CSV table of C-alpha atoms in Angstrom, one decimal:
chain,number,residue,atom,x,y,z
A,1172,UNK,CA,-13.5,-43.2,-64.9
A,1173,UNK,CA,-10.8,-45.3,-66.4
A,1174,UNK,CA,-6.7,-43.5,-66.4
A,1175,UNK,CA,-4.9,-45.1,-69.1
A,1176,UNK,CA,-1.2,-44.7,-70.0
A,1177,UNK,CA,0.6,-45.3,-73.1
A,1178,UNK,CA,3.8,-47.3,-72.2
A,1179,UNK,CA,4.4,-46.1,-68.3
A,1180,UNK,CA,2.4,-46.2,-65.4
A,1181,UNK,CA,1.7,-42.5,-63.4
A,1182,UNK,CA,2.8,-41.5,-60.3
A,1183,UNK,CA,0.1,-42.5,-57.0
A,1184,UNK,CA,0.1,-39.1,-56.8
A,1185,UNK,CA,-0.5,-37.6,-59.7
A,1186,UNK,CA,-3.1,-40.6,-60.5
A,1187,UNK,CA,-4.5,-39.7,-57.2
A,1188,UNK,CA,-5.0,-36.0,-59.0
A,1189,UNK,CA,-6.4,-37.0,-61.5
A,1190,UNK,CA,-9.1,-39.1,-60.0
A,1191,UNK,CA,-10.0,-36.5,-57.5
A,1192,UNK,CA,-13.7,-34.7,-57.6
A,1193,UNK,CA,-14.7,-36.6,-61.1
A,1194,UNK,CA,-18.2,-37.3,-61.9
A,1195,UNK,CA,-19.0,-40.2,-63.5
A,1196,UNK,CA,-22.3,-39.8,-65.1
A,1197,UNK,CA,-24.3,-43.3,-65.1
A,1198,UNK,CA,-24.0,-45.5,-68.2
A,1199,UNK,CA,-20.9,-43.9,-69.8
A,1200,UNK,CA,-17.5,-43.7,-69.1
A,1201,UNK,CA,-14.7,-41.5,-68.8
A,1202,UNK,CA,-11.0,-42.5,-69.5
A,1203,UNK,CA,-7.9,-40.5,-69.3
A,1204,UNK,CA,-5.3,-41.3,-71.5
A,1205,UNK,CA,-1.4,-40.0,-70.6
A,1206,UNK,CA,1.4,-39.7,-73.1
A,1207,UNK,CA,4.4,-41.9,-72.4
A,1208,UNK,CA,6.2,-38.3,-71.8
A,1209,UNK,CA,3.7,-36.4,-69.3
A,1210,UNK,CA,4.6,-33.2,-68.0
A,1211,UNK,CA,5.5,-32.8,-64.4
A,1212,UNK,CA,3.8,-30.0,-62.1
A,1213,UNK,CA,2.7,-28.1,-65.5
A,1214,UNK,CA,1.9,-24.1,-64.9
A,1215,UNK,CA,0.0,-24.2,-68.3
A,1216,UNK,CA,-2.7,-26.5,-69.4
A,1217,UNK,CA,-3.8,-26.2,-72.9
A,1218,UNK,CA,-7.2,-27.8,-73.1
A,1219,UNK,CA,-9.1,-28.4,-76.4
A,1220,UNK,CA,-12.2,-30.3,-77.6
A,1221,UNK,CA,-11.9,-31.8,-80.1
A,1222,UNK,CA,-14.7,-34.4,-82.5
A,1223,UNK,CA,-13.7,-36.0,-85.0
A,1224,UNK,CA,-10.1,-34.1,-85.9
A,1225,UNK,CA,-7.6,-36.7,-87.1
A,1226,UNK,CA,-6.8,-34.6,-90.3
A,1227,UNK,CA,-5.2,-31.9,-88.1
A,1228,UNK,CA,-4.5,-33.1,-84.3
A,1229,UNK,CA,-0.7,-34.1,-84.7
A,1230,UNK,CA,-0.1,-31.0,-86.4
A,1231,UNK,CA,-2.0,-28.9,-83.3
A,1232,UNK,CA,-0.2,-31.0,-80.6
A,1233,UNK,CA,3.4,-30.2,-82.1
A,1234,UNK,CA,2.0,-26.4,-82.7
A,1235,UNK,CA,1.4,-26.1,-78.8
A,1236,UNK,CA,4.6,-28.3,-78.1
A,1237,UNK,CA,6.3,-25.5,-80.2
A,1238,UNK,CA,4.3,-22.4,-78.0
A,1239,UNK,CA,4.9,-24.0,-75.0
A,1240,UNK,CA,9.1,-23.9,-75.6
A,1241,UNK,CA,8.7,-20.0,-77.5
A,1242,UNK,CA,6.9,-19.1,-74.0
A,1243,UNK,CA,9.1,-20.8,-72.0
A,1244,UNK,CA,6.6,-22.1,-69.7
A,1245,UNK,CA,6.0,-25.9,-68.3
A,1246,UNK,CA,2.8,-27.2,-69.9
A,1247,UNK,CA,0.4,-29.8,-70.4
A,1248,UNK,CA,-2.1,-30.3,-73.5
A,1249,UNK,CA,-5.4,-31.8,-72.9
A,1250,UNK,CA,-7.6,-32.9,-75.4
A,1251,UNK,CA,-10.9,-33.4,-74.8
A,1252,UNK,CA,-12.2,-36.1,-77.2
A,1253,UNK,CA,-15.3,-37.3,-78.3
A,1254,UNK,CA,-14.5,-38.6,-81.6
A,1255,UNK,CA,-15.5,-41.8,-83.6
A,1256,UNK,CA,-11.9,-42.0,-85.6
A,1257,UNK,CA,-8.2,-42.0,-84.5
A,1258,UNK,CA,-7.9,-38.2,-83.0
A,1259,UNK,CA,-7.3,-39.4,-79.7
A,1260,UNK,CA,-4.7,-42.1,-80.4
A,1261,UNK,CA,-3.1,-39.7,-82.7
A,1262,UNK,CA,-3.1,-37.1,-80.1
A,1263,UNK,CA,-1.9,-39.3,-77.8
A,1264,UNK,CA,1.3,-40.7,-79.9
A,1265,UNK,CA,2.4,-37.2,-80.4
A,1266,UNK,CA,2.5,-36.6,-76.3
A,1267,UNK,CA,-0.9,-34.6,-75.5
A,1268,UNK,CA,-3.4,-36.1,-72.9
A,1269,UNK,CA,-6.4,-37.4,-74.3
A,1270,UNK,CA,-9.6,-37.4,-71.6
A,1271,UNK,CA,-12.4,-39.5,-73.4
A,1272,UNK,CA,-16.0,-38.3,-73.1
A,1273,UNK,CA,-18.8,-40.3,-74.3
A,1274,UNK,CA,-20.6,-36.9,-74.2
A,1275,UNK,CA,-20.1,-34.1,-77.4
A,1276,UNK,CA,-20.2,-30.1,-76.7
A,1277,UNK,CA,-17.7,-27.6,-76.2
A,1278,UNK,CA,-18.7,-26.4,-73.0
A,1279,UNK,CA,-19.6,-30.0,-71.8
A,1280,UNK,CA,-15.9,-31.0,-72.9
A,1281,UNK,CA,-14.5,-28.2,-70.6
A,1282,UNK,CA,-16.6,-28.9,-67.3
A,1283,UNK,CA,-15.6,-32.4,-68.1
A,1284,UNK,CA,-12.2,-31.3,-68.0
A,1285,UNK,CA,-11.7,-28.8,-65.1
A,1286,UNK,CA,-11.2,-31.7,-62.4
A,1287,UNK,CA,-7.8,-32.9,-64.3
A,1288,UNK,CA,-6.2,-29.5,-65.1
A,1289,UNK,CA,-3.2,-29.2,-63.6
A,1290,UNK,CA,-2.1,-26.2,-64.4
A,1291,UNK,CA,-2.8,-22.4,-62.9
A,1292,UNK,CA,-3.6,-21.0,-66.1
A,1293,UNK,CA,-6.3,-22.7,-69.0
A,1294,UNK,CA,-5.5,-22.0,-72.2
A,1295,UNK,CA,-8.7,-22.7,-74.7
A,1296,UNK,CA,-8.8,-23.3,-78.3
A,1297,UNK,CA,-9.8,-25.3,-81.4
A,1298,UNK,CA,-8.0,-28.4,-82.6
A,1299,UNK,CA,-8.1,-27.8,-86.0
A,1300,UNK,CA,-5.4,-25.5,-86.8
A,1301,UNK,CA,-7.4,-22.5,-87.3
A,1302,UNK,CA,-5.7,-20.8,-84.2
A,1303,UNK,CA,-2.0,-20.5,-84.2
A,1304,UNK,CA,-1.0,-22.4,-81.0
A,1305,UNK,CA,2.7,-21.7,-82.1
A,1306,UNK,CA,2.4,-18.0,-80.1
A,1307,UNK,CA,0.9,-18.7,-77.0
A,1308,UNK,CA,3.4,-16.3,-75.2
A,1309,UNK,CA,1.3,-13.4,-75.4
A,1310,UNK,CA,-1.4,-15.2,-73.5
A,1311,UNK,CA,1.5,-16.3,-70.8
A,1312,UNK,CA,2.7,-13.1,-70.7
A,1313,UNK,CA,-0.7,-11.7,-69.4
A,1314,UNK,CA,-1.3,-14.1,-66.7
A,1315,UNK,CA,2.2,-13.5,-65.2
A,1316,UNK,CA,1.1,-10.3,-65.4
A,1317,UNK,CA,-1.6,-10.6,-63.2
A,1318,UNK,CA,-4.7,-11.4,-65.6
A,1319,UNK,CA,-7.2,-13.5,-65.3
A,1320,UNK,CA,-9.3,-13.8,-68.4
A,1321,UNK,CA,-7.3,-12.8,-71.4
A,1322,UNK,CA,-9.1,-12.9,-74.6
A,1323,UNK,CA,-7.6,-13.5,-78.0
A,1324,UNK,CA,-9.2,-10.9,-80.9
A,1325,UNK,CA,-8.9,-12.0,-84.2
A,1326,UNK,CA,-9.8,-7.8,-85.1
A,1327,UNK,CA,-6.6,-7.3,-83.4
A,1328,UNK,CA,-4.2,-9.5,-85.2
A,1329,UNK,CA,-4.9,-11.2,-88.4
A,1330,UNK,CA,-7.6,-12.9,-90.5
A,1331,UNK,CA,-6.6,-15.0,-93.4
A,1332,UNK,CA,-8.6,-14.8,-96.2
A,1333,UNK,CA,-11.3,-17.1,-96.8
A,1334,UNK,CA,-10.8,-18.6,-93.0
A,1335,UNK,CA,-14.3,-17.0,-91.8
A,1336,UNK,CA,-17.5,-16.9,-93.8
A,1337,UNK,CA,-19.0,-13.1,-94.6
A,1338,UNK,CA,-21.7,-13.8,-92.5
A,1339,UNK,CA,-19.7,-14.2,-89.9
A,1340,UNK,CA,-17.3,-11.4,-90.8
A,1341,UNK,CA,-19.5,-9.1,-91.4
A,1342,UNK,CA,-22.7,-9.6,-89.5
A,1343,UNK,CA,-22.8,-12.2,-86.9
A,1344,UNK,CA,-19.6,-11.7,-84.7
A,1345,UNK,CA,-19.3,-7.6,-84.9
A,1346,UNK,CA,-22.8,-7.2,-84.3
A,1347,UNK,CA,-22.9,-9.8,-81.6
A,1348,UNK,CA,-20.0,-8.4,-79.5
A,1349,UNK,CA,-22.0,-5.0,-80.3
A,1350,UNK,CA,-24.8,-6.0,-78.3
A,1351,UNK,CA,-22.6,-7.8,-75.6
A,1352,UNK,CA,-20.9,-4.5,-74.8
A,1353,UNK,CA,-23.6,-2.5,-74.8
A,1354,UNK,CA,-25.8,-5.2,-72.6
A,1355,UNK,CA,-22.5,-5.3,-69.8
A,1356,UNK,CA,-20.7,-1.6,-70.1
A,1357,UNK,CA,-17.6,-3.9,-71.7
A,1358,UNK,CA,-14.9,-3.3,-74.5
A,1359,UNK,CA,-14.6,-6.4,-76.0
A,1360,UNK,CA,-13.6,-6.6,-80.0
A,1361,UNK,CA,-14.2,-10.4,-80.5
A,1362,UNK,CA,-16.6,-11.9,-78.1
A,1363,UNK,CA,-16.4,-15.5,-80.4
A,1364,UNK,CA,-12.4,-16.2,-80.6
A,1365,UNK,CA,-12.1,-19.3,-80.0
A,1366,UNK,CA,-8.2,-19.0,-78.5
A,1367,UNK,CA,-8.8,-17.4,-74.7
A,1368,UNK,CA,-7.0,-18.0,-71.9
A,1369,UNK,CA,-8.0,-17.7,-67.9
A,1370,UNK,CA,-6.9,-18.8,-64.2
A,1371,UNK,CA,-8.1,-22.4,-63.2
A,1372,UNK,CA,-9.7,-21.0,-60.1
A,1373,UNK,CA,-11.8,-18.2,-62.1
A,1374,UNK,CA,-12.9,-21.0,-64.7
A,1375,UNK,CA,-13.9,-23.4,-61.6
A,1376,UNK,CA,-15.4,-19.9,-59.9
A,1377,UNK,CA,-17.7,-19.2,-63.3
A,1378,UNK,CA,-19.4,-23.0,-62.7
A,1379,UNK,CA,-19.8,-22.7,-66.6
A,1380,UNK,CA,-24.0,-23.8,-67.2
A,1381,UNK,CA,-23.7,-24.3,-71.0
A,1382,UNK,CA,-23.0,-27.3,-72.5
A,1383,UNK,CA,-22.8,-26.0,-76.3
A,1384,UNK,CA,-21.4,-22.7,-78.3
A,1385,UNK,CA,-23.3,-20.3,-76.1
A,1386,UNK,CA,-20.2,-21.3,-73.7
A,1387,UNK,CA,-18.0,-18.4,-74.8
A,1388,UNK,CA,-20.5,-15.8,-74.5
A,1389,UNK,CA,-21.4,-16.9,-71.1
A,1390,UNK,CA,-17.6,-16.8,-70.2
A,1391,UNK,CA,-17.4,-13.5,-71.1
A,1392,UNK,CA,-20.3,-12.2,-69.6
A,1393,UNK,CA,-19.2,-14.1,-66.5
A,1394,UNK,CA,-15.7,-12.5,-66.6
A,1395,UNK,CA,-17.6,-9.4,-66.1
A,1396,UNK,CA,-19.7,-10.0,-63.8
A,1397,UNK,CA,-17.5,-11.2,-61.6
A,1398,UNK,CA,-14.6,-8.5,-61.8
A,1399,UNK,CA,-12.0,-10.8,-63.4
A,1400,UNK,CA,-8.8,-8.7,-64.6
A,1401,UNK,CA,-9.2,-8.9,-68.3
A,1402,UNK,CA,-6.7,-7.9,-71.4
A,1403,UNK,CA,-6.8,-8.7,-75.7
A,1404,UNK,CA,-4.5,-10.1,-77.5
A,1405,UNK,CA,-3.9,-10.0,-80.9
A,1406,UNK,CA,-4.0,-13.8,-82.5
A,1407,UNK,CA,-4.1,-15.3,-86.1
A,1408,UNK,CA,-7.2,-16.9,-87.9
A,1409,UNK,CA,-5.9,-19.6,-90.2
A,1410,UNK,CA,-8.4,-21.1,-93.0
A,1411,UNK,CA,-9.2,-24.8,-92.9
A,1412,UNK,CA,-6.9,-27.3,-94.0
A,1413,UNK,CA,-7.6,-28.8,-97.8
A,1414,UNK,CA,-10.3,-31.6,-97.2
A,1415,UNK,CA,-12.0,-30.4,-93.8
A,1416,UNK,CA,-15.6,-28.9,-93.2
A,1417,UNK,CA,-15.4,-26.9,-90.5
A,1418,UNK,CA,-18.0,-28.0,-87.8
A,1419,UNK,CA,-20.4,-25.4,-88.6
A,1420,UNK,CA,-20.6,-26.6,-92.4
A,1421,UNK,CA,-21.4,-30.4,-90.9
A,1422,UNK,CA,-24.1,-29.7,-88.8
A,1423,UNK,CA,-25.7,-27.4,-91.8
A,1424,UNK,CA,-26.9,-23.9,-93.1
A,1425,UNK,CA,-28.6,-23.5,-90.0
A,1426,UNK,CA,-25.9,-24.0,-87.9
A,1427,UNK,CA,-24.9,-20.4,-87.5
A,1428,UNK,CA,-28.1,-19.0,-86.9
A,1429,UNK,CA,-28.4,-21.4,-84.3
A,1430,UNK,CA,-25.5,-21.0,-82.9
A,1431,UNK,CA,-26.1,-16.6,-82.9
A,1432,UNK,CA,-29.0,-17.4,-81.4
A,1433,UNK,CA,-28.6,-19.1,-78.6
A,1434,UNK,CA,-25.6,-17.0,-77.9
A,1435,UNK,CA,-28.2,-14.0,-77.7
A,1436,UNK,CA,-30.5,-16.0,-75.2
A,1437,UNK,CA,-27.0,-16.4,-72.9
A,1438,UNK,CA,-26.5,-12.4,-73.4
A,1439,UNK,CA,-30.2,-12.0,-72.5
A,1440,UNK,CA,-30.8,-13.7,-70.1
A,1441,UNK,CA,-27.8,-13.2,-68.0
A,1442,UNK,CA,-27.5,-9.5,-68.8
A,1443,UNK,CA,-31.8,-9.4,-67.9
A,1444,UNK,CA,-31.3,-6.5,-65.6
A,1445,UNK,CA,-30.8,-4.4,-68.1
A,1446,UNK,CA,-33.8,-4.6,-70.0
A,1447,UNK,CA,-35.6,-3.9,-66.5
A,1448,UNK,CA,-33.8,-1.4,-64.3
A,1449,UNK,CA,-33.8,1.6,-65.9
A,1450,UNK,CA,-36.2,1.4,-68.1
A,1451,UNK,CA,-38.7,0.2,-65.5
A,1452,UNK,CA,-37.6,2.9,-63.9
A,1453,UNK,CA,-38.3,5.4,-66.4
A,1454,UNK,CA,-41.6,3.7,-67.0
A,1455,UNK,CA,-42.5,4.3,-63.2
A,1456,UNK,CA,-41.7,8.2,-63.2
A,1457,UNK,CA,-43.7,8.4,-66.3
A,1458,UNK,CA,-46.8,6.6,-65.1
A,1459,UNK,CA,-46.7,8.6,-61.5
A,1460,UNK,CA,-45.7,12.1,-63.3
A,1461,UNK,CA,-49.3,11.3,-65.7
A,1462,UNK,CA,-51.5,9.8,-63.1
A,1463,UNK,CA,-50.9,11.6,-60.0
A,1464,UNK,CA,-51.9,15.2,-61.4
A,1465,UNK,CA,-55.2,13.8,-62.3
A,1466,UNK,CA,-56.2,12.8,-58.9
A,1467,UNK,CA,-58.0,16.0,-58.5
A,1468,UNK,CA,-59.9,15.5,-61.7
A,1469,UNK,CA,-59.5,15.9,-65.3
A,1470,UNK,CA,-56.7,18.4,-66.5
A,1471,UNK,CA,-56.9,21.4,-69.7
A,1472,UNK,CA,-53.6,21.7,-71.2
A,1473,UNK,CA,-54.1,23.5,-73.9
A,1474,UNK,CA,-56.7,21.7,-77.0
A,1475,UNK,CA,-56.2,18.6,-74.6
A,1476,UNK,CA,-58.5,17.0,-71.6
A,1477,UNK,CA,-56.5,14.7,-69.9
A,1478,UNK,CA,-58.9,12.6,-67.9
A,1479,UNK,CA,-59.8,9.1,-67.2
A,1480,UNK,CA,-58.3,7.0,-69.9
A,1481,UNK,CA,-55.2,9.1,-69.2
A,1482,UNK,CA,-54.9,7.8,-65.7
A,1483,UNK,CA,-55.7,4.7,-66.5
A,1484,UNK,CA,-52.4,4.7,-69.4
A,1485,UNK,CA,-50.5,6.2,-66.7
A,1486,UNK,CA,-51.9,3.7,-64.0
A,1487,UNK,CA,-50.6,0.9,-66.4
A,1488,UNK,CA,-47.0,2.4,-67.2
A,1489,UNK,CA,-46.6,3.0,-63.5
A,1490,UNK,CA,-46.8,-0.5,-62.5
A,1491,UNK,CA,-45.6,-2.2,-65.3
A,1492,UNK,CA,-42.2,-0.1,-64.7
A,1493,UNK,CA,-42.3,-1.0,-61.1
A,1494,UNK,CA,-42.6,-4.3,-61.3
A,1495,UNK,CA,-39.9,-4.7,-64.2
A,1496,UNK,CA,-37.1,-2.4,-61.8
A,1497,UNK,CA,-38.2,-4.5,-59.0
A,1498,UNK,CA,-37.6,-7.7,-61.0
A,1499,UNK,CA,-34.5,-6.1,-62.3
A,1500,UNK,CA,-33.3,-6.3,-59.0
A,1501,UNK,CA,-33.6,-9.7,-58.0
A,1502,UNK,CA,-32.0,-10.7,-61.4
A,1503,UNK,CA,-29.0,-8.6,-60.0
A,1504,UNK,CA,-29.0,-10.8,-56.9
A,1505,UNK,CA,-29.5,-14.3,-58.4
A,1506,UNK,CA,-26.6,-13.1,-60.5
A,1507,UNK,CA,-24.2,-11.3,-58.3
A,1508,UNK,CA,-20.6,-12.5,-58.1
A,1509,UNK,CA,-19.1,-9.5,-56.5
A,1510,UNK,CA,-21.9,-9.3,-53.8
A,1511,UNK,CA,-22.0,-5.1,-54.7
A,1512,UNK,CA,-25.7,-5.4,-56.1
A,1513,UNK,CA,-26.5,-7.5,-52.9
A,1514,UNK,CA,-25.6,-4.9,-50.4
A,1515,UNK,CA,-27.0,-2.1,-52.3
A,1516,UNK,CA,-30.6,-3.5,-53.1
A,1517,UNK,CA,-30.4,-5.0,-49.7
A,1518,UNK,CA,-29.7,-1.4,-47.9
A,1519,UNK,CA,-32.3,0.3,-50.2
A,1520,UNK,CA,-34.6,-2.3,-49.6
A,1521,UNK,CA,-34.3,-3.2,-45.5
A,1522,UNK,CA,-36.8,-5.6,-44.7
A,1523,UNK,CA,-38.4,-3.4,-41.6
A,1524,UNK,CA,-38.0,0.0,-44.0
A,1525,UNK,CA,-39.7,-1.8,-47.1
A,1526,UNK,CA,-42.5,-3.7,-45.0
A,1527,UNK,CA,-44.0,-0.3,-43.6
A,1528,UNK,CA,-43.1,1.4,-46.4
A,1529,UNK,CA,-45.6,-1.1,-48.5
A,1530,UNK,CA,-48.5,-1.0,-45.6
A,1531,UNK,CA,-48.3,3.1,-45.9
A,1532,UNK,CA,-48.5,3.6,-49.4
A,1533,UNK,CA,-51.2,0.6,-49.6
A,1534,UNK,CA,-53.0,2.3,-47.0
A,1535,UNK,CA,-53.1,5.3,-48.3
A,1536,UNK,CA,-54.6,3.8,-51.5
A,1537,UNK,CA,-57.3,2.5,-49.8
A,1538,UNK,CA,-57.7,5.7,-48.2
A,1539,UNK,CA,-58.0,6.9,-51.6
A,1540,UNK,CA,-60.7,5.0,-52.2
A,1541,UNK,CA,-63.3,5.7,-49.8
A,1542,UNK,CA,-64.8,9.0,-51.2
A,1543,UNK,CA,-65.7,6.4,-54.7
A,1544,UNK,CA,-66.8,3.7,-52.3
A,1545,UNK,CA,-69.0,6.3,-50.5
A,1546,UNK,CA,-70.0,7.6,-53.4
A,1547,UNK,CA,-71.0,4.6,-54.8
A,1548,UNK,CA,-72.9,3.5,-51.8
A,1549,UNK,CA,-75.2,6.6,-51.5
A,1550,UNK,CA,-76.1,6.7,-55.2
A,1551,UNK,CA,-77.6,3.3,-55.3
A,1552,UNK,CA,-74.6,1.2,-56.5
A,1553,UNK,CA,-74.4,3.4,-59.7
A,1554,UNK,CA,-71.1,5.7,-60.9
A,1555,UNK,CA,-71.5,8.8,-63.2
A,1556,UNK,CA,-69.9,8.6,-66.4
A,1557,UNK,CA,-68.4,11.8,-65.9
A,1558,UNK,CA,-65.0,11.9,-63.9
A,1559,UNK,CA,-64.9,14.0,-60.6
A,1560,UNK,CA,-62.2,14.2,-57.9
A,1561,UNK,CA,-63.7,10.6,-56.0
A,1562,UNK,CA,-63.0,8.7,-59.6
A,1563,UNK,CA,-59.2,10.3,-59.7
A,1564,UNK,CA,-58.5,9.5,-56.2
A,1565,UNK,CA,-60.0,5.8,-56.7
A,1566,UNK,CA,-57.7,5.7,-59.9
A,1567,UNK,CA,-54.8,6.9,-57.6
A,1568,UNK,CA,-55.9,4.8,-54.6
A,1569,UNK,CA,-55.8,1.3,-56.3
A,1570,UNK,CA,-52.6,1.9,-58.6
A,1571,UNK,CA,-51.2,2.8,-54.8
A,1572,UNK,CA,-52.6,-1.1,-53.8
A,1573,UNK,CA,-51.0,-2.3,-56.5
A,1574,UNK,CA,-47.5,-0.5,-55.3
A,1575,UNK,CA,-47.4,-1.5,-51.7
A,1576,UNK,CA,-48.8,-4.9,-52.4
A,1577,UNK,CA,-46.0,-5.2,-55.1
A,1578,UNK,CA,-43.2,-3.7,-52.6
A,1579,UNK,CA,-44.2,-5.9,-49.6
A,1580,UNK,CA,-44.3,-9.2,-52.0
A,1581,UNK,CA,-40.6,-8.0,-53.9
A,1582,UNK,CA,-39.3,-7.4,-50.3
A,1583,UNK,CA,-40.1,-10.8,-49.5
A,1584,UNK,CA,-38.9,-12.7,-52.3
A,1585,UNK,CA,-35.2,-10.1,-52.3
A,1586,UNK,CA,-34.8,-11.4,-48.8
A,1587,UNK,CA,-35.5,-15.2,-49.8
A,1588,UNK,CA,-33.3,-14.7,-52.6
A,1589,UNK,CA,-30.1,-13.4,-51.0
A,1590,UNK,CA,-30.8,-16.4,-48.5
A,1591,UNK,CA,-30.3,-19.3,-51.4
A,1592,UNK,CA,-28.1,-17.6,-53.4
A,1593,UNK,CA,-26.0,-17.4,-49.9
A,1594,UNK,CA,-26.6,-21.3,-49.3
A,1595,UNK,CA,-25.2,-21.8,-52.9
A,1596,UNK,CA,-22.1,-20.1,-52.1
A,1597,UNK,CA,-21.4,-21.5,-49.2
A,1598,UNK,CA,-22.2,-25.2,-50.3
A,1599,UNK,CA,-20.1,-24.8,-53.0
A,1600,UNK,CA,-16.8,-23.7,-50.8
A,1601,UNK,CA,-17.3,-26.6,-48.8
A,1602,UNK,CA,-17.2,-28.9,-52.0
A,1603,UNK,CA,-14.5,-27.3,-54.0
């Protein structure tokens, strides 16, 4: 990493700051670049990507300049730039810190960025003056009052005409938080604003994965999951300036559907528990509730025999539901911030508890089994076609098998997973 200044040289200490915990990836280069009017000890840092923005970067900078003094708050503003014309000098002349990444992607741009905030609180945003950076008090106002994730909701405040596409509008972002809130037991109105603010320590506690739009859905899903205070606020959606495309518009018609898509696959995959849990659970009791009266042989319920094929539908529902709750629950524990799913799946699920737990119900099933092994044996290697009480209980007795094997092997892999996930944690306090 290179720290450059325009006109002055840093403080050692402050250039000591700024040096500490970077990564320097091989064959590229990162350079910081300071105003010749840095902000000392800032409580804010406003930090914003930014490719390829000259048209509107002087205009953003004085913006924020402008929120920072309305707020009355100390601040600095970073942006992270991995342009190929004059954003970053420009940014620079008009006194914002420039951090050069050879690297593009918004939420590569902010985990390049975390080791030189300076500030408590991260303000995040766009650089092209479609957020109004000129009321950023709301957003202070929040944290000093003890938030730490405070999203911006365009629904809330204002939406200039022609600033968002219809698709957008109308489809993509309301149907998108929709499924967000419904996946994570949440109440947010506008899971895509761009403008959000939270704490430095909850943004280096997230360890953000994504390296592209599907950042902001994983920040809010991550705000969740880890108990973060969180609060709205109202903010205004400004159209583009005359003569730029916004980045969506660059990349293509397919750009949004992209984008929405791999926003889902975030919402999915982080929120896979609940596509498991209870409904596995569900599936379970249904498969046991169908399969376990026909041990004794086929059942009359009115017009309808419910016999073999039955059991074997039930059979199939019982262990497909177990084994989607029981993977349900290690998706809780790989992704388990507040350690609450831990301690519950590991008290309902004791190692000594589960282990005989799984050799009972699997011996049982093999007890099940005899009478059609027996039966078998003495009428020379031959079934009847016709279902009797030793073809239920055979039925009931491997789909038992199947459950204890299936405990004893979850058990297991729960314990082995609460042991990494541990490590993690604790390699990762030692290197913060």
């Amino acid at each position: 990493m290179t720290v450059l200044t325009a006109g002055i040289d840093t403080h050692p200490q402050a250039r000591a700051q700024e040096n500490a915990g970077h990564h320097v990836e091989e064959g590229s280069e990162t350079r910081l670049l300071i105003p010749l009017h840095d902000a000392d000890s800032p409580e804010l840092s406003i930090v914003v990507p930014a490719l390829n923005e000259q048209l509107t970067i002087s205009e953003f900078v004085r913006w924020c300049q402008e929120g920072l003094t309305e707020a009355g708050i100390c601040g600095e503003i970073m942006i992270v730039d991995s342009s190929t014309d004059m954003t970053a000098m420009r940014a620079l002349e008009v006194g914002a810190r420039v951090l050069r990444t050879p690297k593009r992607g918004l939420g590569r741009a902010y985990k390049e960025a975390i080791p030189h905030v300076r500030g408590s609180y991260v303000l995040m945003g766009d650089a092209d003056c479609t957020y109004d950076f000129r009321h950023v008090k709301p957003f202070v106002d929040r944290f000093r009052e003890g938030y730490e994730f405070v999203m911006g909701s365009r629904w809330k405040g204002s939406i200039e005409p022609g600033s968002m596409p219809r698709l957008h509008r109308y489809l993509g972002t309301p149907v998108t938080t929709w499924i967000l809130n419904r996946l994570y037991s949440s109440r947010f109105s506008d899971i895509h604003c761009g403008m959000r603010g939270i704490t430095r320590d909850g943004l280096v506690a997230m360890d953000l994965e994504s390296d592209s739009w599907e950042y902001a859905s994983e920040m809010v899903i991550k705000s969740v999951q880890m108990g973060l205070r969180t609060t709205e606020v109202p903010v205004r959606f400004l159209k583009d300036r005359d003569g730029r495309l916004s980045h969506h518009k660059r990349a293509g018609w397919l750009s949004p559907w992209r984008a929405a898509w791999t926003n889902l696959r975030v919402m999915f995959v982080y929120g896979s528990d609940f596509f498991m849990l209870k409904s596995g659970l569900l599936a379970f009791v249904i498969g046991l509730l169908i399969t376990l009266p026909l041990s004794a042989g086929p059942l009359t319920i009115g017009h309808i025999t419910f016999s073999l094929y039955w059991m074997l539908f039930g059979m199939t529902f019982t262990i497909i539901g177990l084994q989607a709750f029981l993977l349900g629950c290690i998706a809780q524990v790989l992704l388990d911030y507040q350690g609450r799913a831990t301690d519950r799946w590991l008290k309902t699920f004791s190692y000594t508890r589960s282990a005989v737990l799984a050799a009972i119900v699997a011996l049982a099933g093999f007890g099940c089994t005899v009478p059609l092994i027996v039966y078998y044996l003495s009428h020379h290697e031959s079934l009847s076609l016709q279902a009797s009480v030793q073809d239920g209980l055979g039925i009931t007795g491997l789909m038992l098998m199947m459950i204890g094997f299936s405990l004893f092997t979850f058990t297991l892999v729960l314990h082995g997973a609460v042991i990494a996930t541990q490590r993690v944690a604790r390699w990762g306090r030692v290197n913060a």
